[in-house]
PDB file of C-alpha atoms in Angstrom:
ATOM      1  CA  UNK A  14       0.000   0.000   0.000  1.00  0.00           C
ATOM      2  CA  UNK A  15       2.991   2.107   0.918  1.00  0.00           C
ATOM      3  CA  UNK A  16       4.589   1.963  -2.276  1.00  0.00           C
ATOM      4  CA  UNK A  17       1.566   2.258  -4.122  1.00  0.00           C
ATOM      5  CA  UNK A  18       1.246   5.777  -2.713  1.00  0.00           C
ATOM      6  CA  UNK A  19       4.592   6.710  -3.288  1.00  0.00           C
ATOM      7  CA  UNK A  20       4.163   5.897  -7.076  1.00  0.00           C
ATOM      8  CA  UNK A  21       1.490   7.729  -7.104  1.00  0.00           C
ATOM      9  CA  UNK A  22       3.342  10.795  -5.577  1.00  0.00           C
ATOM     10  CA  UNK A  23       6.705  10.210  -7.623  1.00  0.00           C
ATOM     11  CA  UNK A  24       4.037  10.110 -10.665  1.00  0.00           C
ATOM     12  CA  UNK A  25       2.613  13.776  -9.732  1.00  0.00           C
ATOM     13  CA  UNK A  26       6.015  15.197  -9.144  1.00  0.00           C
ATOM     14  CA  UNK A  27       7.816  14.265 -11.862  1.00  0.00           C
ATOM     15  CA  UNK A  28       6.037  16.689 -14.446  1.00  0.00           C
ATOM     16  CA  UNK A  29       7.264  19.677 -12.257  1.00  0.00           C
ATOM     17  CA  UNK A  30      10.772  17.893 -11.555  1.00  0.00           C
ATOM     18  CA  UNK A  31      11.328  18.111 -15.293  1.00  0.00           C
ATOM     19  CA  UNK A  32       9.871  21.342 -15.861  1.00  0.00           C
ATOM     20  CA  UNK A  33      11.749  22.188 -13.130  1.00  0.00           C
ATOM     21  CA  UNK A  34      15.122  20.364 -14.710  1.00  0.00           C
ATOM     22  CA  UNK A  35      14.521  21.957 -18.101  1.00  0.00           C
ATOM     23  CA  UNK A  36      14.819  25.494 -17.259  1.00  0.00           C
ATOM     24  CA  UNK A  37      17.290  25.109 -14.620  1.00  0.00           C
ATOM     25  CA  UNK A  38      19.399  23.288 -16.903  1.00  0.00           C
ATOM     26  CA  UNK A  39      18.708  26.022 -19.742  1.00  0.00           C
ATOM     27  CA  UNK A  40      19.472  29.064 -17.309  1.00  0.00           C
ATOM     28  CA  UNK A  41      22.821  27.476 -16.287  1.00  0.00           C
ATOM     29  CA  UNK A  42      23.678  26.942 -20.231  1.00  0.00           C
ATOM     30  CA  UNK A  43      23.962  30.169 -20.766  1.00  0.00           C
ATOM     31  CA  UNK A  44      24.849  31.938 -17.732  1.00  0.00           C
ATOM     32  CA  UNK A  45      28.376  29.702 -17.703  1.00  0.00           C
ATOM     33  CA  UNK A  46      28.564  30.826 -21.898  1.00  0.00           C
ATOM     34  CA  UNK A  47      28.188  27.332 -23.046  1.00  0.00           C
ATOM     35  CA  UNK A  48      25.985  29.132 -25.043  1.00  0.00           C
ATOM     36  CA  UNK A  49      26.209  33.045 -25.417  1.00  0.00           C
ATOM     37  CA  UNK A  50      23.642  35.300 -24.294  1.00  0.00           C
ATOM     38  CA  UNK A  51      23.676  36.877 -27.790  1.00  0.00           C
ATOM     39  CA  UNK A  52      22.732  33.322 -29.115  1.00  0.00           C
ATOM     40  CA  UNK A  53      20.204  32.447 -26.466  1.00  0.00           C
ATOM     41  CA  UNK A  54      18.342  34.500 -23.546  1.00  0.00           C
ATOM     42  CA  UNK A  55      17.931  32.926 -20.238  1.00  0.00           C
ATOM     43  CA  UNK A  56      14.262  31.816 -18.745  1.00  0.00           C
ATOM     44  CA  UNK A  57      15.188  35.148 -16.060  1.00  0.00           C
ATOM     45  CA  UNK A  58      15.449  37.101 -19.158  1.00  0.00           C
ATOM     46  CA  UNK A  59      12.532  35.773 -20.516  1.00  0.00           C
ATOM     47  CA  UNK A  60      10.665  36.180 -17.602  1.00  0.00           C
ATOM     48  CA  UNK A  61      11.937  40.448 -16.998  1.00  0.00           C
ATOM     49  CA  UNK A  62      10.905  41.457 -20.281  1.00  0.00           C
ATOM     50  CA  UNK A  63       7.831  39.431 -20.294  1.00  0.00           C
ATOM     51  CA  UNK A  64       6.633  41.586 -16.766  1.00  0.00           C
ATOM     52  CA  UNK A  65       8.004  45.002 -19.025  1.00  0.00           C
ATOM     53  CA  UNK A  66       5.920  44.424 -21.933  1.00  0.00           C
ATOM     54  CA  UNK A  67       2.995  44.357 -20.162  1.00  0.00           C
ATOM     55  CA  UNK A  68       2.861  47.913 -19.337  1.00  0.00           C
ATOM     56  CA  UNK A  69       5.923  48.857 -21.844  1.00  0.00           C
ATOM     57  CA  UNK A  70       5.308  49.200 -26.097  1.00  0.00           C
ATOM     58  CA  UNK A  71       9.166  49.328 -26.318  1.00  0.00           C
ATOM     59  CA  UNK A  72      10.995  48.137 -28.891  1.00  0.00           C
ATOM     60  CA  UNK A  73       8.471  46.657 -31.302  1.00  0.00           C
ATOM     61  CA  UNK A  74       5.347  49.630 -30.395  1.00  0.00           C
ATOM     62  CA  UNK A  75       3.014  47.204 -29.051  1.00  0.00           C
ATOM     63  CA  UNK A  76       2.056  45.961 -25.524  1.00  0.00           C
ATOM     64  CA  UNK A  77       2.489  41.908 -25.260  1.00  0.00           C
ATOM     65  CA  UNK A  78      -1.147  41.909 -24.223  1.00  0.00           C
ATOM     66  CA  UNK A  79      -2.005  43.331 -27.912  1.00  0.00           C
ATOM     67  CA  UNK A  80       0.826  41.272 -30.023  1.00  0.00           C
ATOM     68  CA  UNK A  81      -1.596  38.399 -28.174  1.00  0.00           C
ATOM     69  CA  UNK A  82      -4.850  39.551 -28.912  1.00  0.00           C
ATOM     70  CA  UNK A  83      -4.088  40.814 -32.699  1.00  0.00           C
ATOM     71  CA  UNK A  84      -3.256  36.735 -32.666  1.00  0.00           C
ATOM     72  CA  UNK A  85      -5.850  35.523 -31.070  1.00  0.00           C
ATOM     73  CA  UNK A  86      -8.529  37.601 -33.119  1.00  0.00           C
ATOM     74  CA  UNK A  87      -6.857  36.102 -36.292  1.00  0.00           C
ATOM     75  CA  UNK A  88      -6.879  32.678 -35.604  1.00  0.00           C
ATOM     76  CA  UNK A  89     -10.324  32.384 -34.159  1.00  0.00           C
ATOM     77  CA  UNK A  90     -11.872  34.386 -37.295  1.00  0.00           C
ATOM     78  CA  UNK A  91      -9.976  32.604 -39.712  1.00  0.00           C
ATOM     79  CA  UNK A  92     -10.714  29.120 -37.960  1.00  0.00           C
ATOM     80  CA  UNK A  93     -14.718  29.684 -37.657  1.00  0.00           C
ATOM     81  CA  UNK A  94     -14.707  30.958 -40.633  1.00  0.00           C
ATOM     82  CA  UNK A  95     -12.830  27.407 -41.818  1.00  0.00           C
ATOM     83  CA  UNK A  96     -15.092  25.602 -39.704  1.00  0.00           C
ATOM     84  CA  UNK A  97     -18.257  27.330 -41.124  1.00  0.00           C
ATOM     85  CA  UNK A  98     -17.703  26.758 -44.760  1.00  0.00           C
ATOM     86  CA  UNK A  99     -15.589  23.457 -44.780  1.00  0.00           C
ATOM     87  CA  UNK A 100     -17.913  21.399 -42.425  1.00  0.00           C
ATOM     88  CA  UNK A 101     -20.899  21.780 -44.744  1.00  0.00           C
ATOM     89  CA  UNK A 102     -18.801  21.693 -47.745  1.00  0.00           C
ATOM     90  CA  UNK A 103     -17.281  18.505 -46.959  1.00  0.00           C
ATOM     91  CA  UNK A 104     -20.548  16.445 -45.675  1.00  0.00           C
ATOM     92  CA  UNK A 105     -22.559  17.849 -48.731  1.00  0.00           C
ATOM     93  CA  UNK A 106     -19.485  16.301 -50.684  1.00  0.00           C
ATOM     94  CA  UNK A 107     -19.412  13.140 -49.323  1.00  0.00           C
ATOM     95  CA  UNK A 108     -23.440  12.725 -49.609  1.00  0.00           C
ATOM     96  CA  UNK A 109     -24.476  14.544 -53.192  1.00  0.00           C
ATOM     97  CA  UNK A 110     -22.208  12.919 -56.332  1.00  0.00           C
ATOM     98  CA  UNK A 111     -23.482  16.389 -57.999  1.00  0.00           C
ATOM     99  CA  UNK A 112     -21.818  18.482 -55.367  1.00  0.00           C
ATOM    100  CA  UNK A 113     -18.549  16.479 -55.646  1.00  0.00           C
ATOM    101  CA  UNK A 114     -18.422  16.667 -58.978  1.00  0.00           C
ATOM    102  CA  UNK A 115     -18.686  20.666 -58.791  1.00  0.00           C
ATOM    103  CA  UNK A 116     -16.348  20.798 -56.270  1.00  0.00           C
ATOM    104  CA  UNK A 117     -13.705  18.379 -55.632  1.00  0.00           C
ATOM    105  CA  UNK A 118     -11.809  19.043 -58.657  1.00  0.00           C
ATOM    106  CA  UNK A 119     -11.587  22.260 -57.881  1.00  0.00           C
ATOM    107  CA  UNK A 120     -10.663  21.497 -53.871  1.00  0.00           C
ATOM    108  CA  UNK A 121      -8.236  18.662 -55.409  1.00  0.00           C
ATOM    109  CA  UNK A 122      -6.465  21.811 -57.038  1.00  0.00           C
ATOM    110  CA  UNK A 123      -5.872  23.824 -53.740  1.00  0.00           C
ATOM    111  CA  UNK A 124      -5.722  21.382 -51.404  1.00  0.00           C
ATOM    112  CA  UNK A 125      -1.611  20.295 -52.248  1.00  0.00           C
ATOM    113  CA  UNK A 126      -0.763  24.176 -52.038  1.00  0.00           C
ATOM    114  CA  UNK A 127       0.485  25.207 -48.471  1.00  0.00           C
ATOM    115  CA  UNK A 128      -1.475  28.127 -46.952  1.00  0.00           C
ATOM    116  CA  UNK A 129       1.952  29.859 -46.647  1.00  0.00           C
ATOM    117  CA  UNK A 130       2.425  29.936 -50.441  1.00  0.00           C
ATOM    118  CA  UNK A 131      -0.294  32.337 -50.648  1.00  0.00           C
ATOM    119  CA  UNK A 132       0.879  34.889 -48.772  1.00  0.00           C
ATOM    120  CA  UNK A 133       2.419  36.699 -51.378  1.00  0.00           C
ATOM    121  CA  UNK A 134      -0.736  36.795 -53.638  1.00  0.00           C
ATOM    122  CA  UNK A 135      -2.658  37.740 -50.046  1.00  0.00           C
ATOM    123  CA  UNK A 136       0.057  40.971 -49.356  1.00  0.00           C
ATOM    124  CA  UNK A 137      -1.411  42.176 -52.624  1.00  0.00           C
ATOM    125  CA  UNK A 138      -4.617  41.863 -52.339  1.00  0.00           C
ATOM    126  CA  UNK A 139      -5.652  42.501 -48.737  1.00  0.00           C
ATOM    127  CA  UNK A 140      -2.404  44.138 -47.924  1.00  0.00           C
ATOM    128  CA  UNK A 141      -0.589  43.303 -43.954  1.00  0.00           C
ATOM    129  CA  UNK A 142      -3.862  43.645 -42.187  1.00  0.00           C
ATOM    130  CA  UNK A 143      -5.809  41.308 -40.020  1.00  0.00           C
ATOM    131  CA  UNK A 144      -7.849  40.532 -43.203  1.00  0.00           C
ATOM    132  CA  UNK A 145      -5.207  39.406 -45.511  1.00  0.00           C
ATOM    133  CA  UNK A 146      -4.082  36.737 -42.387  1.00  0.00           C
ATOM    134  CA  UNK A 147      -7.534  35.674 -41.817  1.00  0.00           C
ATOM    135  CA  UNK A 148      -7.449  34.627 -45.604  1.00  0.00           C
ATOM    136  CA  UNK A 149      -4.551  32.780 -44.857  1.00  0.00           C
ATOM    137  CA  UNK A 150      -5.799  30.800 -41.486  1.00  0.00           C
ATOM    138  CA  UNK A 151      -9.112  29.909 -43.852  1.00  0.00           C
ATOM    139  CA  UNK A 152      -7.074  28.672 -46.212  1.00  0.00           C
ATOM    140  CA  UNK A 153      -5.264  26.425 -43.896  1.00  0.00           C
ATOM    141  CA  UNK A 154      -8.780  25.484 -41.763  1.00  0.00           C
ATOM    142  CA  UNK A 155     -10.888  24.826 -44.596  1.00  0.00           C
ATOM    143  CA  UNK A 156      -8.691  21.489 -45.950  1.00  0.00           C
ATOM    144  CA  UNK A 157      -9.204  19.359 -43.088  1.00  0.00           C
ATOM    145  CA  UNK A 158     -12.890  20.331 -42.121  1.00  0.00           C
ATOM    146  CA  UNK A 159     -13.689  19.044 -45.656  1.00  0.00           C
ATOM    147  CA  UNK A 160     -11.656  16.068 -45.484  1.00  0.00           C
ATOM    148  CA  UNK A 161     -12.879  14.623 -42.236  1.00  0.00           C
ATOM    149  CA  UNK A 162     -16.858  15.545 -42.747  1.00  0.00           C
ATOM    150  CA  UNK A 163     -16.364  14.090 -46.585  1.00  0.00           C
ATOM    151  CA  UNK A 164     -14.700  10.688 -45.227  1.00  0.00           C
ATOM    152  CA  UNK A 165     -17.582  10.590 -42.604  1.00  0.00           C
ATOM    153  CA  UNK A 166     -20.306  10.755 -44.363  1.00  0.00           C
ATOM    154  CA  UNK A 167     -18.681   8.319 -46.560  1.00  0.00           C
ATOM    155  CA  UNK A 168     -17.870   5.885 -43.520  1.00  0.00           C
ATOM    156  CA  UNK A 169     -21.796   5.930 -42.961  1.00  0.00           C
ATOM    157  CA  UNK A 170     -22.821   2.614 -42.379  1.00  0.00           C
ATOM    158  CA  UNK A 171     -24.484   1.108 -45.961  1.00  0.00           C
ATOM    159  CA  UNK A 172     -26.905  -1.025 -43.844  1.00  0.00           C
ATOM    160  CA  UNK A 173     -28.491   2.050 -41.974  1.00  0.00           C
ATOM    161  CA  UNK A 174     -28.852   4.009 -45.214  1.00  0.00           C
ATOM    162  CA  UNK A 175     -30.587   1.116 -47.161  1.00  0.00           C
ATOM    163  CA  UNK A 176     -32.839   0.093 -44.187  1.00  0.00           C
ATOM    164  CA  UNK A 177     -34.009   3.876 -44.429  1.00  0.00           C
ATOM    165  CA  UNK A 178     -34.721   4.184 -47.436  1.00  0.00           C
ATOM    166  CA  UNK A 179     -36.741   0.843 -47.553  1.00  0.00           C
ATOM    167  CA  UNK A 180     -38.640   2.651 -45.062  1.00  0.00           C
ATOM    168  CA  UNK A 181     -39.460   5.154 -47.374  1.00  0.00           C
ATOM    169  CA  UNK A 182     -36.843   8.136 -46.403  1.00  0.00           C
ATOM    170  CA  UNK A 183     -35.575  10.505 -49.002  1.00  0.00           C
ATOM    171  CA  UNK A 184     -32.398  11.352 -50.061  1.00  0.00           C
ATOM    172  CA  UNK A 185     -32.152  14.651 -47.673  1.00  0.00           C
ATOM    173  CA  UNK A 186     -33.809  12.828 -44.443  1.00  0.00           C
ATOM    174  CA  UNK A 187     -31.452  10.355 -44.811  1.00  0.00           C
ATOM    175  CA  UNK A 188     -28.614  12.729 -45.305  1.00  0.00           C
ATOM    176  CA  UNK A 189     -29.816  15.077 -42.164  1.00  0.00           C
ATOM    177  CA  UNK A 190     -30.580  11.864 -39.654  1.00  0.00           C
ATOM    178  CA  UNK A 191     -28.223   9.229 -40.712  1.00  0.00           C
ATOM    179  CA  UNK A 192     -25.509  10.819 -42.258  1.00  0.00           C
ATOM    180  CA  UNK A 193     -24.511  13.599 -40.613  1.00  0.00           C
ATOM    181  CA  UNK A 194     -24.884  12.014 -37.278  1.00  0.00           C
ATOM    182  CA  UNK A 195     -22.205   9.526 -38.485  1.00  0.00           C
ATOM    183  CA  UNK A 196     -19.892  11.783 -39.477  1.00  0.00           C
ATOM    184  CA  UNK A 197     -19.873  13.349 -36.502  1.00  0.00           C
ATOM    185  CA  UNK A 198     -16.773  12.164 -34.879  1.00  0.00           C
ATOM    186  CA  UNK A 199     -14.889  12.781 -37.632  1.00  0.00           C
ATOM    187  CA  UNK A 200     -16.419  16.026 -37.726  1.00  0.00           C
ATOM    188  CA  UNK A 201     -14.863  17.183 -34.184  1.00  0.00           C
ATOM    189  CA  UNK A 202     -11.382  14.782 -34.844  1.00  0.00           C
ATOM    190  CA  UNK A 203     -11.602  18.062 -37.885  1.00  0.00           C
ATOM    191  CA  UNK A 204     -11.927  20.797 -34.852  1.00  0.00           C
ATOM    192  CA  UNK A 205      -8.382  19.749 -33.543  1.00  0.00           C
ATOM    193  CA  UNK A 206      -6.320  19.256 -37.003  1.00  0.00           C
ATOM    194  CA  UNK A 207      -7.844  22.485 -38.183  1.00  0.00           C
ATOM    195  CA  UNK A 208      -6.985  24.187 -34.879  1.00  0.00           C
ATOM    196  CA  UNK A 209      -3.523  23.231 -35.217  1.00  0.00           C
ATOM    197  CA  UNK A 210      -3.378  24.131 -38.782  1.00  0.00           C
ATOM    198  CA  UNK A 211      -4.844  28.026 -38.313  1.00  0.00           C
ATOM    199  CA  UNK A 212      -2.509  28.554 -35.633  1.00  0.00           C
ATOM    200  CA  UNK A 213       0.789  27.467 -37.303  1.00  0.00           C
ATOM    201  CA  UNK A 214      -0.031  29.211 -39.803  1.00  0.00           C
ATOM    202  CA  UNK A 215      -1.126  32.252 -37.967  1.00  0.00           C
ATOM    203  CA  UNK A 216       2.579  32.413 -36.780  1.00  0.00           C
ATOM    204  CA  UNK A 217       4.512  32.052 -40.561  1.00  0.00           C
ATOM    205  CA  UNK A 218       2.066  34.637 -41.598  1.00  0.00           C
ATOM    206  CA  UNK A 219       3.141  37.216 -39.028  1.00  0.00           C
ATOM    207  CA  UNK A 220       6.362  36.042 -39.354  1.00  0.00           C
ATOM    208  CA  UNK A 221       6.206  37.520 -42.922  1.00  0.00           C
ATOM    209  CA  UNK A 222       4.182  40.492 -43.116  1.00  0.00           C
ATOM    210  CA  UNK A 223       2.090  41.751 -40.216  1.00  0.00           C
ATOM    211  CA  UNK A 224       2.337  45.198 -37.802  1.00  0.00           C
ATOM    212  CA  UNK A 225       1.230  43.367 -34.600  1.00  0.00           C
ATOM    213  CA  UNK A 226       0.912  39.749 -33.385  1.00  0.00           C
ATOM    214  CA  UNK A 227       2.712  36.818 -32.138  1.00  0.00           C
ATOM    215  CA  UNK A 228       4.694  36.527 -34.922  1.00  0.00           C
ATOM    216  CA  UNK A 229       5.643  39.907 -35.443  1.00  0.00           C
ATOM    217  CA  UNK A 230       7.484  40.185 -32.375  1.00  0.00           C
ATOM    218  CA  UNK A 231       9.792  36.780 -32.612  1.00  0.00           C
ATOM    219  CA  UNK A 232      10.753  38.721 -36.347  1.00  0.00           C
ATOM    220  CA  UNK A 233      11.318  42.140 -34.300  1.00  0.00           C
ATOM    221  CA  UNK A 234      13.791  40.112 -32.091  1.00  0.00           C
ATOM    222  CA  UNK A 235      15.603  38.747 -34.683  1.00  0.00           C
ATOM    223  CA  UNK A 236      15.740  41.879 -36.309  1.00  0.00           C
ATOM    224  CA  UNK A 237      16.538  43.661 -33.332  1.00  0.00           C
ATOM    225  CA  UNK A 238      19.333  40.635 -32.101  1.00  0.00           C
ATOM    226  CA  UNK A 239      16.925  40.288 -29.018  1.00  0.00           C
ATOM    227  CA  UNK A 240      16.403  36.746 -28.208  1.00  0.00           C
ATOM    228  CA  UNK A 241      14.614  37.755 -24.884  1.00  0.00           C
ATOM    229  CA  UNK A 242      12.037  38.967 -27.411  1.00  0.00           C
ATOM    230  CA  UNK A 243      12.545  35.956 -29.975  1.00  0.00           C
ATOM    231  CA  UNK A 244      11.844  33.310 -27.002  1.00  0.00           C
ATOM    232  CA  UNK A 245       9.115  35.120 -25.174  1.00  0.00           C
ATOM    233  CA  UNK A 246       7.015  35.026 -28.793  1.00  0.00           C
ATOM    234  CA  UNK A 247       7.645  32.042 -29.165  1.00  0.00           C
ATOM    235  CA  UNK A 248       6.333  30.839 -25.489  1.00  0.00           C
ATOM    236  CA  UNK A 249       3.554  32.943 -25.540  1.00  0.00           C
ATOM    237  CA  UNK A 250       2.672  31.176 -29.228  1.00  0.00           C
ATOM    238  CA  UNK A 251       2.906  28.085 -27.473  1.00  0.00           C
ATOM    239  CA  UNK A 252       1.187  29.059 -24.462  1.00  0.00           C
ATOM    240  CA  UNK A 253      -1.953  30.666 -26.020  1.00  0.00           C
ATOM    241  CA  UNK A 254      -2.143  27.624 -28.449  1.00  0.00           C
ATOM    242  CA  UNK A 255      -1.789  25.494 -25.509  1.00  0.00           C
ATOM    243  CA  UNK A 256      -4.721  27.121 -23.537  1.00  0.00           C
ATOM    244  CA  UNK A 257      -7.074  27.470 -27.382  1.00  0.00           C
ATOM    245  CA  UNK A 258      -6.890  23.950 -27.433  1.00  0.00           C
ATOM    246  CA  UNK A 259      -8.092  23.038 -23.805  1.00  0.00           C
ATOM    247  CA  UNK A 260     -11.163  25.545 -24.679  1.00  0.00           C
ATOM    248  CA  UNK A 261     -11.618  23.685 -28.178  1.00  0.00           C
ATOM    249  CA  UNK A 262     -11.347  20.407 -26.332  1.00  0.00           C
ATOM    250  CA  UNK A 263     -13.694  21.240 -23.217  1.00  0.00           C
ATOM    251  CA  UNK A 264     -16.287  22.306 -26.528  1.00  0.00           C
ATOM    252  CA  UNK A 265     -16.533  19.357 -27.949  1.00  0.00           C
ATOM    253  CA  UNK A 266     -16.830  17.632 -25.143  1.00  0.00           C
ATOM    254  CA  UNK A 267     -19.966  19.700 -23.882  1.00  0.00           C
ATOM    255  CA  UNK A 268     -21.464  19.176 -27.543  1.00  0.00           C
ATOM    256  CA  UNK A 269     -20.583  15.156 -27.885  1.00  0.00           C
ATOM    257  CA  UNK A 270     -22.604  14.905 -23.963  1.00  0.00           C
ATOM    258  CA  UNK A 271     -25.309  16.822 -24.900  1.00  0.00           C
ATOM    259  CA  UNK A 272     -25.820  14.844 -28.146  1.00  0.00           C
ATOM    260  CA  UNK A 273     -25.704  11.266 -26.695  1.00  0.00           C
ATOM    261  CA  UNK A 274     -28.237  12.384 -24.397  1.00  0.00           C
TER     262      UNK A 274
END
């Protein structure tokens, strides 16, 4: 029983022992020069300019709270947005052989063209504004929302849709109760992949051409030789990513309950 609890313990500890471990080992790196402090900033440094730029706009003219939120807006506009056109898209793909037709050829096209390659075309037309990005995250989104409801809807089990339509169902009742039910899972396995992909490519958008954001201030550091700055971007991008995908999670968790009931 003893050791049982002390597993246990050892088992809760040992996340914060190597958390712990990491940055210890990180801030000794560099304060001994194995690596140079023009190379690498230490978690102290990190941790001082994060507590300045949340009252200071110095060097890159923006407060850290609005490089987050100019992010944050972004990726949550672009990914609805994703979410809003390539759900539907993809399950009235996988159900109506006209709407394929129309379509896929055309998604087929797009689909093997990275998000990022766009950018360029994007500058030009929408310019470095929160617009032109939120092209970019939909662009990103959209692929797999329409892959994953397409493949569900197509994973619908044969038996259910003949049995309703030997009960006298038509095409859309079938569609609306049987298919879209069954594609559900797939449907919320497309809420995580396209999470991931809007906010990665949030990030190599700003890195490119933006005024504010995430993004914007890891290329400030570099341009700037400021690691400090390079690191804290790059922790707060994993931080707020970290914490979108708890809410995302907790979401579809709440909608999967409700619907089983």
């Amino acid at each position: 029983m003893a050791n049982a609890s002390t597993r246990k313990y050892i088992l809760k500890i040992l996340p914060f022992a190597s958390v712990a471990l990491f940055f210890g080992a990180w801030q000794v790196i560099v304060d001994v020069g194995i690596v140079p402090r023009v190379f690498l900033a230490t978690p102290t440094d990190v941790v001082k300019l994060l507590v300045v730029k949340l009252y200071q706009t110095k060097p890159d003219g923006a407060l850290l709270v609005t490089h987050t939120w100019v992010s944050l807006q972004e990726a949550v506009y672009g990914y609805m947005l994703a979410l809003a056109f390539g759900v539907p898209l993809g399950l009235l793909m996988g159900w109506f052989y006209t709407i394929e037709g129309l379509a896929r050829p055309l998604f087929e096209m797009i689909r093997p063209i990275p998000a990022v390659a766009w950018i360029p075309l994007t500058i030009f037309w929408f310019g470095i504004g929160m617009s032109g990005k939120v092209f970019i995250i939909w662009l990103s989104g959209i692929v797999p929302c329409v892959i994953n409801s397409f493949t569900g809807v197509k994973l619908t089990n044969p038996t259910l849709i003949q049995m309703a339509r030997t009960y006298g169902a038509t095409k859309w009742q079938i569609f609306y109760q049987i298919c879209i039910p069954s594609a559900l899972p797939m449907v919320f396995g497309a809420l995580q992949i396209a999470l991931a992909a809007c906010w990665t490519t949030l990030v190599a958008a700003e890195l490119i051409a933006a005024d504010t954001g995430l993004g914007f201030l890891i290329t400030m550091g570099r341009r700037l030789v400021r690691p400090d700055m390079v690191v804290l971007g790059m922790m707060m991008v994993g931080l707020t990513g970290f914490v979108i995908g708890i809410v995302v999670d907790l979401i579809e968790k709440r909608l999967l309950a409700g619907i089983r009931r």
